[in-house]
Coordinates of C-alpha atoms and ligand atoms in Angstrom, one line a residue:
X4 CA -66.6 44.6 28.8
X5 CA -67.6 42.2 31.3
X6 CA -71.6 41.3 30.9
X7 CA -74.1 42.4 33.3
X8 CA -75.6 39.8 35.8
X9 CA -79.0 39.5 33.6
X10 CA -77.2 38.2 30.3
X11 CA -74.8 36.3 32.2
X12 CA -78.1 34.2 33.7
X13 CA -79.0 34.3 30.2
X14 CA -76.1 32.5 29.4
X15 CA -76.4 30.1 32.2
X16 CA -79.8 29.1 30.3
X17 CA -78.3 29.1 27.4
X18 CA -77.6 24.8 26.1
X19 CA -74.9 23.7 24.2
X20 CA -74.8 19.6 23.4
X21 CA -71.3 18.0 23.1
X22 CA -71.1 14.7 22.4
X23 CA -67.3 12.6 21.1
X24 CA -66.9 9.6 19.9
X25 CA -65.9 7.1 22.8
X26 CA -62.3 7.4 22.2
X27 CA -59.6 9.0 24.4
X28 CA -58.2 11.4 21.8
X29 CA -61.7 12.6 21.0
X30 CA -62.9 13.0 24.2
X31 CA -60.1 15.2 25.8
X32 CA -60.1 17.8 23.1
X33 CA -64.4 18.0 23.4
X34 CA -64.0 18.3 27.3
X35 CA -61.2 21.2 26.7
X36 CA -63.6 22.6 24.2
X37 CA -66.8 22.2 26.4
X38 CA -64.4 23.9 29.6
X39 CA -63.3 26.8 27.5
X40 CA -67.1 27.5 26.3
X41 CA -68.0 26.9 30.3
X42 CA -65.5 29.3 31.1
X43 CA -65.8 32.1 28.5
X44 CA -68.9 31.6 27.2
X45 CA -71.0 30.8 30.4
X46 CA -73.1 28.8 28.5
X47 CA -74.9 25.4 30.4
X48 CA -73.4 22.9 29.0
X49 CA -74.3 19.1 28.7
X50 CA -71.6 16.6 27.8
X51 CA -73.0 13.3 26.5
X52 CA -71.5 9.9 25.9
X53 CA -71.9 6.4 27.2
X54 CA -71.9 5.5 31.1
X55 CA -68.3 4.1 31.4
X56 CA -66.7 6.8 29.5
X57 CA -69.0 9.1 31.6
X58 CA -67.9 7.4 35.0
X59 CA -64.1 8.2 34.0
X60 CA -65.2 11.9 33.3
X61 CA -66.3 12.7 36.2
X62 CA -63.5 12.9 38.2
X63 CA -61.7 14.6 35.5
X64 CA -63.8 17.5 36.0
X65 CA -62.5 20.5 37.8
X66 CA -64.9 21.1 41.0
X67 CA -66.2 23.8 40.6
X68 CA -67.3 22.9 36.4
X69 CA -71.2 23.1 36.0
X70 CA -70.8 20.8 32.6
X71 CA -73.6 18.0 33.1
X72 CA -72.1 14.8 32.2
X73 CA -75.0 12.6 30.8
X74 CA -75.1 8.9 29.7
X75 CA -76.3 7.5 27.0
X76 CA -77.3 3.8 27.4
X77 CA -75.1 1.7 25.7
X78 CA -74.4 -2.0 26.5
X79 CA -71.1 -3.2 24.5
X80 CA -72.3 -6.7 24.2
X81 CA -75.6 -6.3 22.6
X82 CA -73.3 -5.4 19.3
X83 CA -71.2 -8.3 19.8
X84 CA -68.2 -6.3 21.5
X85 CA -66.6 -7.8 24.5
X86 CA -68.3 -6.7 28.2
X87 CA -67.2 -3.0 29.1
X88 CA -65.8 -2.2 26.0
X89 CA -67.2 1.3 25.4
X90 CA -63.5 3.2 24.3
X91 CA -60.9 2.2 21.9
X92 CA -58.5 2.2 23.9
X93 CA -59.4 -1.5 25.3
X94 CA -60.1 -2.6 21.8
X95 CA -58.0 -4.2 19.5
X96 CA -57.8 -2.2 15.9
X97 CA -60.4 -4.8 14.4
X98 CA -62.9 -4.1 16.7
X99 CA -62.9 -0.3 16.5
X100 CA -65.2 -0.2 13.2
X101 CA -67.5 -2.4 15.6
X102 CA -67.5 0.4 18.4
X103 CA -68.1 3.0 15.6
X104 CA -71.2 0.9 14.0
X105 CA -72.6 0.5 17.3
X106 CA -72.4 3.9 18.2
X107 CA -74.8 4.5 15.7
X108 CA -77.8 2.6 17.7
X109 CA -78.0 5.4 20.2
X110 CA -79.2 7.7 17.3
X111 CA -82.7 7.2 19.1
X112 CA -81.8 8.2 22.7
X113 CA -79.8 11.1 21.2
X114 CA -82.7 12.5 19.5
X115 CA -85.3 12.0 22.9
X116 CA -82.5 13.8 24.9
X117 CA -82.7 17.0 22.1
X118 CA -86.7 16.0 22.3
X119 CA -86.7 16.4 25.8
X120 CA -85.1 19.2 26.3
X121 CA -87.0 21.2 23.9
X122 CA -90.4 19.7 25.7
X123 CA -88.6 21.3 29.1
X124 CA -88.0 24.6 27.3
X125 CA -84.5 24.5 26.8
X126 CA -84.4 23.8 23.2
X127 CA -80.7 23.7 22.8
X128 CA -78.4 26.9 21.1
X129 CA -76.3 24.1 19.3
X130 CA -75.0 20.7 19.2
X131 CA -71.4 20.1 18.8
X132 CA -70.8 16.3 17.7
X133 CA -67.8 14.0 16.8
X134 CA -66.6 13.5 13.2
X135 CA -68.0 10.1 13.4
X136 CA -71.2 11.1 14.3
X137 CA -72.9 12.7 10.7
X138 CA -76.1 11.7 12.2
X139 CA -76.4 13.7 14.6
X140 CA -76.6 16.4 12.2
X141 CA -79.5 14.8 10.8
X142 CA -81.3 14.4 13.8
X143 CA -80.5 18.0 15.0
X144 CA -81.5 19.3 11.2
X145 CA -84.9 17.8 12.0
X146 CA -85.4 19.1 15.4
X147 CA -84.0 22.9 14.1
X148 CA -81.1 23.0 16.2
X149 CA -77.8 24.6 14.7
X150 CA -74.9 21.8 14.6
X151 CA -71.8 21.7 14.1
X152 CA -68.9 18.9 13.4
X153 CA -65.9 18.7 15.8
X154 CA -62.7 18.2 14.7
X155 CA -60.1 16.8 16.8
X156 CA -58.0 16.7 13.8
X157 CA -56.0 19.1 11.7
X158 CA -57.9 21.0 8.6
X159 CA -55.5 19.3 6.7
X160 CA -55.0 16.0 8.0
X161 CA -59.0 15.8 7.6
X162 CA -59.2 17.0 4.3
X163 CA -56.8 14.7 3.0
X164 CA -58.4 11.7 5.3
X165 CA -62.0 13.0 3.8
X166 CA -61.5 13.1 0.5
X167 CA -59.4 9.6 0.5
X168 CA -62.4 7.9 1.9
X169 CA -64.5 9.5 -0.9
X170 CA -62.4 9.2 -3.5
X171 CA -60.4 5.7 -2.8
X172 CA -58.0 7.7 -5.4
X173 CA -55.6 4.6 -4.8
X174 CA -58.2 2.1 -6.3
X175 CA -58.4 4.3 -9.6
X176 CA -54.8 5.0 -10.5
X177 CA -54.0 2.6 -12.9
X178 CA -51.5 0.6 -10.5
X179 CA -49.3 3.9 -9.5
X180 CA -47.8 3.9 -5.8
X181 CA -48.6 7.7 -6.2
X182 CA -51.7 10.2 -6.5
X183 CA -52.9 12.6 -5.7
X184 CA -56.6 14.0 -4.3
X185 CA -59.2 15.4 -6.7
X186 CA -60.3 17.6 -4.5
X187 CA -57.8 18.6 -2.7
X188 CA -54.6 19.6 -4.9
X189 CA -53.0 20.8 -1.9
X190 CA -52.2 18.1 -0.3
X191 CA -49.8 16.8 -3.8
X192 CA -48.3 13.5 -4.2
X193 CA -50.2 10.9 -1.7
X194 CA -47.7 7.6 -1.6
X195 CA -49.6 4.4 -1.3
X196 CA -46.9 3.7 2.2
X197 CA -49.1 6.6 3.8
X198 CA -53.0 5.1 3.5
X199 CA -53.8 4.4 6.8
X200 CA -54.4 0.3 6.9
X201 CA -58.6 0.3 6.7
X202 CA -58.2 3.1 3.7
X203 CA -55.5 1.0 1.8
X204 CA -57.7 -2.1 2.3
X205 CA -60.9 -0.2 1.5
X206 CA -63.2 -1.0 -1.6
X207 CA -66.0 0.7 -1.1
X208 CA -68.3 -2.2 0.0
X209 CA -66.6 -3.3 3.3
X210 CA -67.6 -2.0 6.6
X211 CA -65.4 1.1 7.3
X212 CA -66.1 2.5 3.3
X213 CA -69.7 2.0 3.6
X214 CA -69.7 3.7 7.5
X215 CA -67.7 6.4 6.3
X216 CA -70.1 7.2 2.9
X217 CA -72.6 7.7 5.1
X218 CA -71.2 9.2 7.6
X219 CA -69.6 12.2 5.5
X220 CA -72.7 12.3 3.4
X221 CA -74.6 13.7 6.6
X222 CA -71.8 16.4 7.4
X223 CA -74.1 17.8 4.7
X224 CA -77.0 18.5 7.2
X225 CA -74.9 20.1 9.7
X226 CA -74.3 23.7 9.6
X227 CA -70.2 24.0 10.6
X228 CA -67.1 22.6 11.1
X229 CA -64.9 23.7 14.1
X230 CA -61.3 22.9 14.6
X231 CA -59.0 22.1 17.3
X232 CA -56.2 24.8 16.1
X233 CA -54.7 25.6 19.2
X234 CA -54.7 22.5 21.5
X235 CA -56.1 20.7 24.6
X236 CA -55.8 21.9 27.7
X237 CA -58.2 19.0 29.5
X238 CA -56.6 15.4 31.0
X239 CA -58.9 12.2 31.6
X240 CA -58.2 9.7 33.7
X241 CA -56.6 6.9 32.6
X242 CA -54.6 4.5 35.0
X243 CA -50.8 6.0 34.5
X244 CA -47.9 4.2 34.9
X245 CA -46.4 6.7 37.1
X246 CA -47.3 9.5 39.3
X247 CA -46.8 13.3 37.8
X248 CA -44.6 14.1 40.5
X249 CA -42.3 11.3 40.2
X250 CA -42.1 11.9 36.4
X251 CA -41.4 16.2 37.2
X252 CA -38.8 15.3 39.9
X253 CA -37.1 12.6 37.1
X254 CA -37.3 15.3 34.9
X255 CA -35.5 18.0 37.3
X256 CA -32.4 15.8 37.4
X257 CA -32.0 16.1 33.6
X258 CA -30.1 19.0 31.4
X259 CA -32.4 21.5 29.6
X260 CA -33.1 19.9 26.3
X261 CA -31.5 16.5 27.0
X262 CA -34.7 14.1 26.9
X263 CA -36.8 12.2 24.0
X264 CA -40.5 11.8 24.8
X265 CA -41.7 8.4 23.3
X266 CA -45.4 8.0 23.0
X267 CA -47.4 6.6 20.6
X268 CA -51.1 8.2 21.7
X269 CA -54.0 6.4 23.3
X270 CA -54.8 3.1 21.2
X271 CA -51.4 2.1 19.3
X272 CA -48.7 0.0 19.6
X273 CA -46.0 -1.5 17.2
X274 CA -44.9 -4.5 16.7
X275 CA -42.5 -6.7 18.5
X276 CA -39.5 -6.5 16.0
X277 CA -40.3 -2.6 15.7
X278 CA -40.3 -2.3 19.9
X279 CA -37.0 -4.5 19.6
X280 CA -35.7 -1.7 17.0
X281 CA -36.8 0.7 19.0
X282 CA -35.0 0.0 22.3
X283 CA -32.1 -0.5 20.7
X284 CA -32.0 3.0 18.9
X285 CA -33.2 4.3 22.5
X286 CA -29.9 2.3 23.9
X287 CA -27.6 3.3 20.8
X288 CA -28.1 6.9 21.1
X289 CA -27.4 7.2 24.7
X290 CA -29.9 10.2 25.0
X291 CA -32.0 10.3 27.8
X292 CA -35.8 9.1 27.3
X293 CA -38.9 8.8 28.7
X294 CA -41.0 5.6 26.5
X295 CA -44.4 4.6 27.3
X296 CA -44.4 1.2 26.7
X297 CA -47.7 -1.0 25.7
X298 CA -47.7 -4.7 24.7
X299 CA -46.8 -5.0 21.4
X300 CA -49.3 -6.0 18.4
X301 CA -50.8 -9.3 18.4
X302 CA -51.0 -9.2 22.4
X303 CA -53.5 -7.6 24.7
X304 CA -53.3 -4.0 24.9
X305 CA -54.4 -3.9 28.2
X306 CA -52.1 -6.6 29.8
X307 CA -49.2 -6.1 32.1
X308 CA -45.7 -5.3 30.0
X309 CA -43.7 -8.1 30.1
X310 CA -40.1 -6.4 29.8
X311 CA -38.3 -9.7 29.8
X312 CA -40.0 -10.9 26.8
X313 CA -40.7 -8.1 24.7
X314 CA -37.7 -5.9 25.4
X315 CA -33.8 -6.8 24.4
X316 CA -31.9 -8.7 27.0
X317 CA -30.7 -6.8 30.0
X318 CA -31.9 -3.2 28.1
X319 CA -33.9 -1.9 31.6
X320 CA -30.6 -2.7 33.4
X321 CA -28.0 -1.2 31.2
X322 CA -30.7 2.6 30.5
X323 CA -30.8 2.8 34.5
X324 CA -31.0 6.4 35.2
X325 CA -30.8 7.6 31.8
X326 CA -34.0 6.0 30.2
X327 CA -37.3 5.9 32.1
X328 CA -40.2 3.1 31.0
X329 CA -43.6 4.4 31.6
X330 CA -46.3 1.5 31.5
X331 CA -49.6 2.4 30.0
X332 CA -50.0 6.0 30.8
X333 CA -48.0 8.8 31.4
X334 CA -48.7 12.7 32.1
X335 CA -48.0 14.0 28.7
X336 CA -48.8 17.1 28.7
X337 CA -46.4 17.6 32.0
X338 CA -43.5 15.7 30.0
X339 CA -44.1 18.0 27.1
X340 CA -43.5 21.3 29.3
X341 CA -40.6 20.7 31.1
X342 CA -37.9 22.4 30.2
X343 CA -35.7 19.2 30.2
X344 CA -37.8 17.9 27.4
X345 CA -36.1 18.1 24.1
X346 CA -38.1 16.2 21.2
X347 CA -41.2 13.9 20.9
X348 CA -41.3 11.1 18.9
X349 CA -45.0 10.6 18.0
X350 CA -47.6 8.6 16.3
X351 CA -48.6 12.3 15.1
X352 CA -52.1 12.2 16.5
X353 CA -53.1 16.2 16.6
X354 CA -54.2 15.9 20.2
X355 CA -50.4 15.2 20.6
X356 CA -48.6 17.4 18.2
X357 CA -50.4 20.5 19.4
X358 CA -49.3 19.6 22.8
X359 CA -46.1 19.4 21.8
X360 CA -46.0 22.6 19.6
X361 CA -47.5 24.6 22.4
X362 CA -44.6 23.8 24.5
X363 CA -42.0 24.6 21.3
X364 CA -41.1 20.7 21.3
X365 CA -40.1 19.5 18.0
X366 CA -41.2 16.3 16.6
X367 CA -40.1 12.6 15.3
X368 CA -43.0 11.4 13.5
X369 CA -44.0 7.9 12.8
X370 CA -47.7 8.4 12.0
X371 CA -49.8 5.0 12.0
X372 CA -53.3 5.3 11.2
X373 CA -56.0 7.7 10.4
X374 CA -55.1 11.3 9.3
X375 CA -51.8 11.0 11.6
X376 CA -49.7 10.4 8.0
X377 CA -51.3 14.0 6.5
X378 CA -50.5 15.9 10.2
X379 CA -46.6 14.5 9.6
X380 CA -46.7 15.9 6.2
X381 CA -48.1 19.1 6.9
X382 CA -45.6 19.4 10.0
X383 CA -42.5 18.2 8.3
X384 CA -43.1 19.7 4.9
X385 CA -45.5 23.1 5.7
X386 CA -44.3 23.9 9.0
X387 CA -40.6 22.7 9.4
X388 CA -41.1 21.4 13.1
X389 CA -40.9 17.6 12.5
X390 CA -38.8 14.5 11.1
X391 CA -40.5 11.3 9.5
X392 CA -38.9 8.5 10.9
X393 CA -40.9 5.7 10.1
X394 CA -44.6 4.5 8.9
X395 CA -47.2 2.7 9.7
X396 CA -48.1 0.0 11.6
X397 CA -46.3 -2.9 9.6
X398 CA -43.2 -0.8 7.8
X399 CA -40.1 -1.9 8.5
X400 CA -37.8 -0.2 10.9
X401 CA -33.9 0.0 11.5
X402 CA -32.3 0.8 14.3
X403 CA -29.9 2.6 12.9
X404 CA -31.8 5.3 11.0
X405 CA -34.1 5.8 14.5
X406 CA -30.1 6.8 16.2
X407 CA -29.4 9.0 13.0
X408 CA -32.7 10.6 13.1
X409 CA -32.8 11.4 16.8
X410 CA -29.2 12.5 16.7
X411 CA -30.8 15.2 13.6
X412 CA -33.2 16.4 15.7
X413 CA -31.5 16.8 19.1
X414 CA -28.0 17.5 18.5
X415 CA -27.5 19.0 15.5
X416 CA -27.9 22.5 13.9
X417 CA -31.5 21.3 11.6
X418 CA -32.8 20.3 14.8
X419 CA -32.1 23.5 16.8
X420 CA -33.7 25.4 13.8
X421 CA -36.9 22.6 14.2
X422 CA -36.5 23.7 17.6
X423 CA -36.8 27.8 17.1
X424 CA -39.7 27.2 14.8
X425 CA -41.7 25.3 17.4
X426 CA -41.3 27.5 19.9
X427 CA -42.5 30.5 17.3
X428 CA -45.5 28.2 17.2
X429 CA -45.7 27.9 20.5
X430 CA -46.1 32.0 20.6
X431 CA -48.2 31.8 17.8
X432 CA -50.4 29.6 19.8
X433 CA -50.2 31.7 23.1
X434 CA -51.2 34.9 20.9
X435 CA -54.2 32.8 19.4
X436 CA -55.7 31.9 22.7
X437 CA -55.2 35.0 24.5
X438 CA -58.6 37.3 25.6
X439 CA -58.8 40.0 27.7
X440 CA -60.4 38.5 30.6
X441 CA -57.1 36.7 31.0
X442 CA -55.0 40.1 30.4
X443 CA -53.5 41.8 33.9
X444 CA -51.9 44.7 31.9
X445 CA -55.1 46.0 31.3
X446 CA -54.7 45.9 27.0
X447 CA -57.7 44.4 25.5
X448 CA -56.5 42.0 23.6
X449 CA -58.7 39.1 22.0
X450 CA -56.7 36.2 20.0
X451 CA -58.2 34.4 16.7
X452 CA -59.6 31.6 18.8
X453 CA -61.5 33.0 21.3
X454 CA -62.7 35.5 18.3
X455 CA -63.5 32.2 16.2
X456 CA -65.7 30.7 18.8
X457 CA -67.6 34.2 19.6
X458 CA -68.4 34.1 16.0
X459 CA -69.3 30.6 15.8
X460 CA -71.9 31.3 18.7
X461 CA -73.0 34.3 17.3
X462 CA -73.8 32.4 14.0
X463 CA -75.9 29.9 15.9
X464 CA -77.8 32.6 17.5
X465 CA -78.7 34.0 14.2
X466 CA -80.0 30.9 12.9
X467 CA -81.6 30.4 16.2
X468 CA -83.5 33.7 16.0
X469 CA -84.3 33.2 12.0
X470 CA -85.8 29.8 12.6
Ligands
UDP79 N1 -52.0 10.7 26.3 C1 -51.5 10.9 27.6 N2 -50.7 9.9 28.1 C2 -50.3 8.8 27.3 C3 -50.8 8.7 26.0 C4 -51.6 9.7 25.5 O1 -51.9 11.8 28.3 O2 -49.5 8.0 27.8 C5 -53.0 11.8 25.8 C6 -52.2 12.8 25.0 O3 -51.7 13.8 25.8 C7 -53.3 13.3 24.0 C8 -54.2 12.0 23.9 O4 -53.9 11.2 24.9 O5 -54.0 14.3 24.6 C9 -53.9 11.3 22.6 O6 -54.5 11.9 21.5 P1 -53.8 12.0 20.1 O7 -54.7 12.8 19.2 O8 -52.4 12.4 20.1 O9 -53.8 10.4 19.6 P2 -54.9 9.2 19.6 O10 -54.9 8.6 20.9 O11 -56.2 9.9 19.2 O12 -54.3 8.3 18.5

């Protein structure tokens, strides 16, 4: 039933408070999340992070979107970060725990935009707030708004990152290489090769153990946890590399299932003698590739790729027409829906494997930080749809295995089968999202996710009204 014109204005009145950490594969699942709730919900919604990210947003809003993008004052320098630097994706890995402790210091401008907005009568039906951000649970708890943690991340992968930063299980087993998660037996054997580098470092007295305690202590205030089950749907701007057309039209010219998408996400990179491995699998197995390139580790992440020096000798000549090198940026999500697209070889952030599962691509994992090592296990082992080829940031890598592992997943019969389970996935997926309002057959039919996030709303209404 569609809803009369009083409770839609209702709805238009109606708040909801996003706000992501400043980092590209946060953002763009909270701006899908805050244009589905726009679109199905109706509610008003205001989208909050700090004025550079905010500047990118805008023009990565569609039109005719009514989501008020507010900044939050934050000057990068005043926390000893270099000028501008308000997303990880210009930082190098150390500085990322500085972004996240200094995101913290807006805790005070948060909680006078929830103050304000009450003063103005439009006390807010929720906030919706980044993994990273605990307080803001606090500070809504105090202020009686329902609140609710967003995960950009698998249940799994961030129950397994979760209870590793809790637990530091690898500092208590006697010297093992394997463990496994008090709380969390599902997960089984954890090897030592799969702690992302600031866990297997971790103490519990350095910066991101302490951050971490009390950040997961305050998930306590907040009343929910939603997850990203069924992917992103939004883009932001970043520069790309190469125009969406140009990439479709180079994709036209290819077989059906003929072409590996490299792509390593929005902040990593690998190492010189890894990218050197790497092209010369890409070379070896004379498939044809699409490759985002960055700057290896140890040079800026944000300066121009130097082929010459960081790629074998003569490899963009001899890949001509067969391999295509994106610089920086490229229009995943396109890539991943073209039917010439065959496989995806991926740092496994979720952001990316649910792109790739809701176009039935299957994957080559080489997870490198965070909960990306837990997504590979649950995709490889639980689901069937994915390959580990390599791990972590430092491991070592041969070209040879890359060649036999691609040549698993895109010509042989295991991979076909990866193949026919992604694309069940990607069914499962379509089933998931569907609601009537989008249905021209007339059959009322409301998948699990829109379902979830009625449900989720009517919660907060509840507690609203109880309060
Ligand atoms: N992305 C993109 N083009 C690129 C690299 C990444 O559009 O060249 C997008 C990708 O589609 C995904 C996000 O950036 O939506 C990366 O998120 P993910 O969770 O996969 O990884 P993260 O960047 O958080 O490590």
């Amino acid at each position: 039933m569609r809803s009369s014109s009083s409770s839609s204005s209702s709805r238009s009145e109606t708040v909801v408070v996003m706000f992501p950490f400043m980092a590209q594969g946060h953002i763009i699942p909270f701006l899908a999340l805050a244009l589905q709730i726009e679109r199905k919900n109706g509610f008003s919604i205001i989208f909050i992070n700090t004025p550079l990210n905010i500047r990118k947003l805008r023009s990565s809003l569609p039109q005719n979107s009514s989501i008020r993008l507010l900044e939050i004052p934050f000057s990068a320098t005043d926390h000893g970060l270099p000028p501008d630097s308000e997303n990880t994706d210009v930082l190098p890995y150390p500085l990322v725990i500085r972004l996240l402790e200094a995101s913290t210091s807006v805790a005070p401008s948060f909680q006078k935009i929830l103050q304000d907005l009450i003063l103005a009568g439009r006390k807010p039906l929720c906030v919706i707030a980044d993994i990273f951000f605990g307080w803001t649970a606090t500070v809504s708890k105090e202020l009686g708004i329902f609140h609710a943690v967003f995960s950009g991340s698998s249940g799994f992968g961030l129950a397994c990152y979760c209870s590793l930063w809790l637990n530091l299980p690898h500092r208590r087993n006697g010297g093992s290489d394997e463990f496994s998660l008090p709380d969390f037996e599902e997960a089984k054997e954890i090897h030592v090769s799969q702690l992302p580098l600031n866990i297997f470092e971790a103490d519990g007295e350095d910066s991101w153990s302490k951050i971490q305690r009390q950040n997961l202590s305050s998930w306590f205030d907040s009343d929910g946890i939603l997850f990203n089950t069924v992917g992103s749907r939004a883009s932001v701007g970043k520069q790309k590399g190469v125009t969406s057309e140009i990439c479709w039209e180079w994709l036209n010219a290819k077989p059906l299932n003929s072409v590996l998408y490299v792509s390593f996400g929005s902040m990593n990179t690998i190492s010189p003698t890894q990218m050197i491995e790497l092209a010369t699998a890409l070379d070896k197995s004379k498939k044809n590739f699409i490759w985002v390139v960055r700057p290896p580790m140890g040079f800026d992440i944000n300066s121009e790729f130097k082929a010459e020096e960081w790629l074998p000798e003569g490899f963009e000549e001899r890949i001509q027409g067969r391999g295509l090198l994106v610089r920086n940026w490229a229009p995943q999500v396109e890539i991943l829906s073209h039917k010439a697209t065959s496989a995806f070889l991926s740092h496994c952030g979720w952001n990316s494997a649910l792109e790739a599962l809701s176009n039935g691509v299957p994957m080559l994992a080489w997870p490198m930080a965070a909960e990306q090592f837990f997504n590979a296990v649950l995709l490889e082992r639980e689901v069937g749809v994915c390959v580990e080829v390599a791990r972590g940031k430092n491991c070592e890598v041969r070209h040879q295995d890359l060649v036999a592992k691609i040549e698993l997943v895109m010509s042989t019969e295991k991979g076909s089968e990866m193949r026919r389970k992604a694309c069940e996935l990607r069914e499962m997926i379509e089933n998931a999202v569907k609601d009537h309002d989008d249905d021209r057959d007339g059959c009322f039919y409301k998948g699990s996710s829109p379902k979830a996030l009625d449900d989720f709303f009517s919660a907060a209404m509840n507690m609203t009204k109880s309060n």
